[in-house]
Short mmCIF file of C-alpha atoms in Angstrom, two decimals:
data_model
loop_
_atom_site.label_atom_id
_atom_site.label_comp_id
_atom_site.label_asym_id
_atom_site.label_seq_id
_atom_site.Cartn_x
_atom_site.Cartn_y
_atom_site.Cartn_z
CA UNK A 1266 20.95 -58.72 -143.66
CA UNK A 1267 18.10 -55.77 -141.76
CA UNK A 1268 18.00 -52.33 -143.00
CA UNK A 1269 16.38 -49.88 -140.76
CA UNK A 1270 14.60 -47.14 -141.56
CA UNK A 1271 12.69 -44.41 -141.04
CA UNK A 1272 8.88 -44.41 -142.84
CA UNK A 1273 7.69 -40.50 -142.90
CA UNK A 1274 3.94 -40.93 -143.31
CA UNK A 1275 2.75 -37.87 -146.15
CA UNK A 1276 0.04 -35.12 -146.00
CA UNK A 1277 -2.83 -33.78 -148.07
CA UNK A 1278 -2.31 -33.05 -151.29
CA UNK A 1279 0.27 -36.34 -152.20
CA UNK A 1280 -2.68 -37.70 -154.64
CA UNK A 1281 -2.83 -35.99 -157.49
CA UNK A 1282 -3.83 -36.79 -161.26
CA UNK A 1283 -0.35 -39.03 -161.62
CA UNK A 1284 -1.69 -40.64 -158.55
CA UNK A 1285 -5.04 -41.61 -160.86
CA UNK A 1286 -5.25 -45.69 -160.45
CA UNK A 1287 -2.54 -46.06 -157.20
CA UNK A 1288 -4.31 -48.29 -155.46
CA UNK A 1289 -5.86 -50.34 -158.05
CA UNK A 1290 -2.06 -50.79 -159.67
CA UNK A 1291 -0.90 -51.43 -156.81
CA UNK A 1292 -2.64 -53.26 -153.61
CA UNK A 1293 -5.78 -54.17 -155.88
CA UNK A 1294 -7.60 -57.21 -154.24
CA UNK A 1295 -5.78 -56.07 -150.60
CA UNK A 1296 -8.80 -57.27 -147.70
CA UNK A 1297 -8.04 -54.02 -146.21
CA UNK A 1298 -9.39 -52.43 -149.83
CA UNK A 1299 -12.87 -53.34 -148.58
CA UNK A 1300 -12.75 -52.41 -145.24
CA UNK A 1301 -11.94 -48.78 -146.03
CA UNK A 1302 -14.60 -48.47 -148.68
CA UNK A 1303 -17.19 -50.35 -146.47
CA UNK A 1304 -16.84 -47.61 -143.69
CA UNK A 1305 -16.92 -45.39 -146.81
CA UNK A 1306 -19.77 -46.82 -147.83
CA UNK A 1307 -21.52 -47.28 -144.24
CA UNK A 1308 -20.85 -43.06 -144.25
CA UNK A 1309 -22.99 -41.78 -147.42
CA UNK A 1310 -19.28 -41.75 -148.68
CA UNK A 1311 -17.64 -42.94 -151.83
CA UNK A 1312 -15.66 -46.30 -151.55
CA UNK A 1313 -11.72 -45.17 -151.91
CA UNK A 1314 -11.98 -48.12 -154.99
CA UNK A 1315 -14.45 -45.37 -156.79
CA UNK A 1316 -12.83 -42.31 -156.24
CA UNK A 1317 -8.96 -44.45 -157.12
CA UNK A 1318 -10.80 -46.47 -159.89
CA UNK A 1319 -12.55 -42.89 -161.68
CA UNK A 1320 -12.02 -42.67 -165.72
CA UNK A 1321 -10.41 -38.89 -164.96
CA UNK A 1322 -8.86 -36.68 -161.70
CA UNK A 1323 -10.72 -34.21 -161.01
CA UNK A 1324 -10.14 -31.57 -158.99
CA UNK A 1325 -13.55 -30.95 -157.73
CA UNK A 1326 -13.61 -34.42 -156.68
CA UNK A 1327 -9.88 -36.13 -155.84
CA UNK A 1328 -8.52 -32.79 -153.99
CA UNK A 1329 -11.28 -32.16 -152.03
CA UNK A 1330 -10.86 -33.21 -147.74
CA UNK A 1331 -13.42 -35.93 -148.20
CA UNK A 1332 -11.63 -37.82 -150.69
CA UNK A 1333 -7.55 -36.80 -150.26
CA UNK A 1334 -7.70 -38.32 -146.69
CA UNK A 1335 -9.09 -41.05 -147.38
CA UNK A 1336 -7.00 -42.04 -150.34
CA UNK A 1337 -4.19 -41.27 -149.79
CA UNK A 1338 -4.40 -42.92 -145.70
CA UNK A 1339 -4.57 -45.81 -148.23
CA UNK A 1340 -2.39 -45.91 -149.87
CA UNK A 1341 0.03 -44.79 -147.60
CA UNK A 1342 -1.06 -47.62 -145.02
CA UNK A 1343 -1.45 -49.98 -147.72
CA UNK A 1344 2.46 -48.86 -149.25
CA UNK A 1345 3.94 -49.34 -145.22
CA UNK A 1346 2.56 -52.78 -144.83
CA UNK A 1347 3.82 -53.97 -147.79
CA UNK A 1348 7.55 -52.61 -146.95
CA UNK A 1349 10.41 -55.71 -148.04
CA UNK A 1350 10.94 -58.27 -145.02
CA UNK A 1351 14.42 -57.20 -144.47
CA UNK A 1352 13.03 -53.73 -143.39
CA UNK A 1353 13.14 -53.09 -139.79
CA UNK A 1354 10.91 -49.57 -139.56
CA UNK A 1355 12.47 -48.01 -136.37
CA UNK A 1356 11.12 -44.76 -136.90
CA UNK A 1357 7.69 -43.14 -137.66
CA UNK A 1358 6.44 -39.76 -137.95
CA UNK A 1359 4.39 -38.12 -140.85
CA UNK A 1360 3.45 -33.53 -142.17
CA UNK A 1361 0.26 -33.06 -141.38
CA UNK A 1362 -2.30 -35.97 -141.77
CA UNK A 1363 0.80 -37.91 -141.61
CA UNK A 1364 0.53 -38.16 -138.08
CA UNK A 1365 -2.73 -39.45 -138.55
CA UNK A 1366 -1.45 -41.95 -140.62
CA UNK A 1367 1.26 -42.31 -138.66
CA UNK A 1368 -0.38 -43.54 -136.14
CA UNK A 1369 -1.49 -46.38 -137.14
CA UNK A 1370 1.46 -47.42 -139.63
CA UNK A 1371 3.48 -46.90 -136.04
CA UNK A 1372 1.09 -49.37 -134.56
CA UNK A 1373 -0.77 -46.89 -132.18
CA UNK A 1374 -3.98 -47.24 -134.09
CA UNK A 1375 -5.56 -50.44 -135.62
CA UNK A 1376 -5.51 -50.21 -139.49
CA UNK A 1377 -9.33 -49.91 -139.68
CA UNK A 1378 -9.11 -47.37 -136.82
CA UNK A 1379 -6.18 -44.85 -137.88
CA UNK A 1380 -8.94 -45.08 -140.87
CA UNK A 1381 -11.70 -43.64 -138.97
CA UNK A 1382 -9.36 -40.92 -137.82
CA UNK A 1383 -8.35 -39.75 -141.43
CA UNK A 1384 -12.05 -40.47 -142.92
CA UNK A 1385 -13.48 -37.81 -139.72
CA UNK A 1386 -10.69 -35.48 -140.05
CA UNK A 1387 -11.71 -35.53 -144.05
CA UNK A 1388 -15.03 -34.73 -144.19
CA UNK A 1389 -14.89 -32.86 -141.43
CA UNK A 1390 -12.41 -30.06 -142.36
CA UNK A 1391 -14.75 -30.10 -145.91
CA UNK A 1392 -17.22 -29.66 -143.93
CA UNK A 1393 -15.73 -26.75 -141.74
CA UNK A 1394 -13.30 -25.10 -144.38
CA UNK A 1395 -12.08 -23.62 -141.33
CA UNK A 1396 -9.58 -23.60 -139.39
CA UNK A 1397 -5.93 -25.85 -139.04
CA UNK A 1398 -3.63 -26.59 -136.72
CA UNK A 1399 0.11 -25.94 -135.24
CA UNK A 1400 2.36 -28.08 -133.46
CA UNK A 1401 3.54 -26.19 -130.59
CA UNK A 1402 7.44 -27.80 -128.45
CA UNK A 1403 6.37 -27.97 -124.24
CA UNK A 1404 9.99 -29.33 -123.86
CA UNK A 1405 13.64 -28.21 -122.55
CA UNK A 1406 16.54 -27.07 -124.52
CA UNK A 1407 17.40 -30.49 -124.35
CA UNK A 1408 14.18 -31.53 -126.08
CA UNK A 1409 13.01 -33.48 -123.32
CA UNK A 1410 9.74 -32.66 -122.30
CA UNK A 1411 8.86 -30.41 -120.39
CA UNK A 1412 5.46 -30.81 -117.52
CA UNK A 1413 5.24 -27.45 -116.52
CA UNK A 1414 5.34 -25.77 -119.83
CA UNK A 1415 2.64 -28.26 -120.87
CA UNK A 1416 0.22 -27.51 -118.35
CA UNK A 1417 0.98 -23.94 -119.04
CA UNK A 1418 0.47 -23.81 -122.60
CA UNK A 1419 -3.18 -26.17 -122.16
CA UNK A 1420 -4.03 -23.67 -120.03
CA UNK A 1421 -3.77 -20.32 -122.55
CA UNK A 1422 -5.45 -22.90 -124.93
CA UNK A 1423 -8.21 -23.11 -122.79
CA UNK A 1424 -8.33 -19.47 -121.73
CA UNK A 1425 -7.84 -18.76 -125.29
CA UNK A 1426 -10.67 -21.31 -126.68
CA UNK A 1427 -14.75 -19.95 -126.49
CA UNK A 1428 -13.39 -17.19 -125.65
CA UNK A 1429 -11.29 -15.46 -128.04
CA UNK A 1430 -11.75 -18.00 -130.55
CA UNK A 1431 -11.57 -21.93 -130.62
CA UNK A 1432 -8.39 -23.69 -129.57
CA UNK A 1433 -8.15 -27.58 -128.55
CA UNK A 1434 -5.62 -30.05 -128.55
CA UNK A 1435 -5.95 -32.13 -130.65
CA UNK A 1436 -3.03 -34.50 -130.71
CA UNK A 1437 -0.39 -35.37 -127.33
CA UNK A 1438 3.26 -36.34 -129.14
CA UNK A 1439 4.14 -36.43 -125.43
CA UNK A 1440 7.05 -33.03 -125.59
CA UNK A 1441 5.05 -31.64 -128.88
CA UNK A 1442 0.74 -30.95 -129.05
CA UNK A 1443 -0.90 -30.20 -132.19
CA UNK A 1444 -3.34 -27.85 -131.42
CA UNK A 1445 -6.60 -27.75 -133.90
CA UNK A 1446 -8.46 -24.19 -134.06
CA UNK A 1447 -10.34 -21.68 -135.86
CA UNK A 1448 -8.36 -18.73 -137.25
CA UNK A 1449 -9.24 -16.22 -134.15
CA UNK A 1450 -8.01 -18.86 -132.05
CA UNK A 1451 -4.47 -20.39 -134.08
CA UNK A 1452 -3.98 -16.28 -134.11
CA UNK A 1453 -4.32 -15.91 -130.44
#
């Protein structure tokens, strides 16, 4: 019998002291770990296997965007791929950074491209240490995407960007726009 499930991908803050060694315990030898490690090495970053295999968990090392994002992505993506064969994933969603993981877990991005998006996002967030994101619905009362409302919102975003602050479309989720910007842009 097939079980149906919704896959929910986690956001930042889900790789903590108890998770240290998780990749080694649950996904040791997986070929994607080698790929992820190579991508990090090529970028001059510590490989995820090294971060996961550290002797001790360190907030200063493991919770910063440059380390936390790829660790969470690797664990979440590999967990999603390891689901039992009798589980039929009927929907994929995520919280915050989990939206990006969901793109790969749901098949919209390859495993490698998903890792690149999440790793880049984590690095940029760490380097800038400013800004954030918000989700803005562009749907009617019936939750159907409203093209006129979307167009109006993108016009408002364009008017804010470069004037009152930085504000740009990060992800178009159909009826939801993920907007990213600095504090002034998000406030506006």
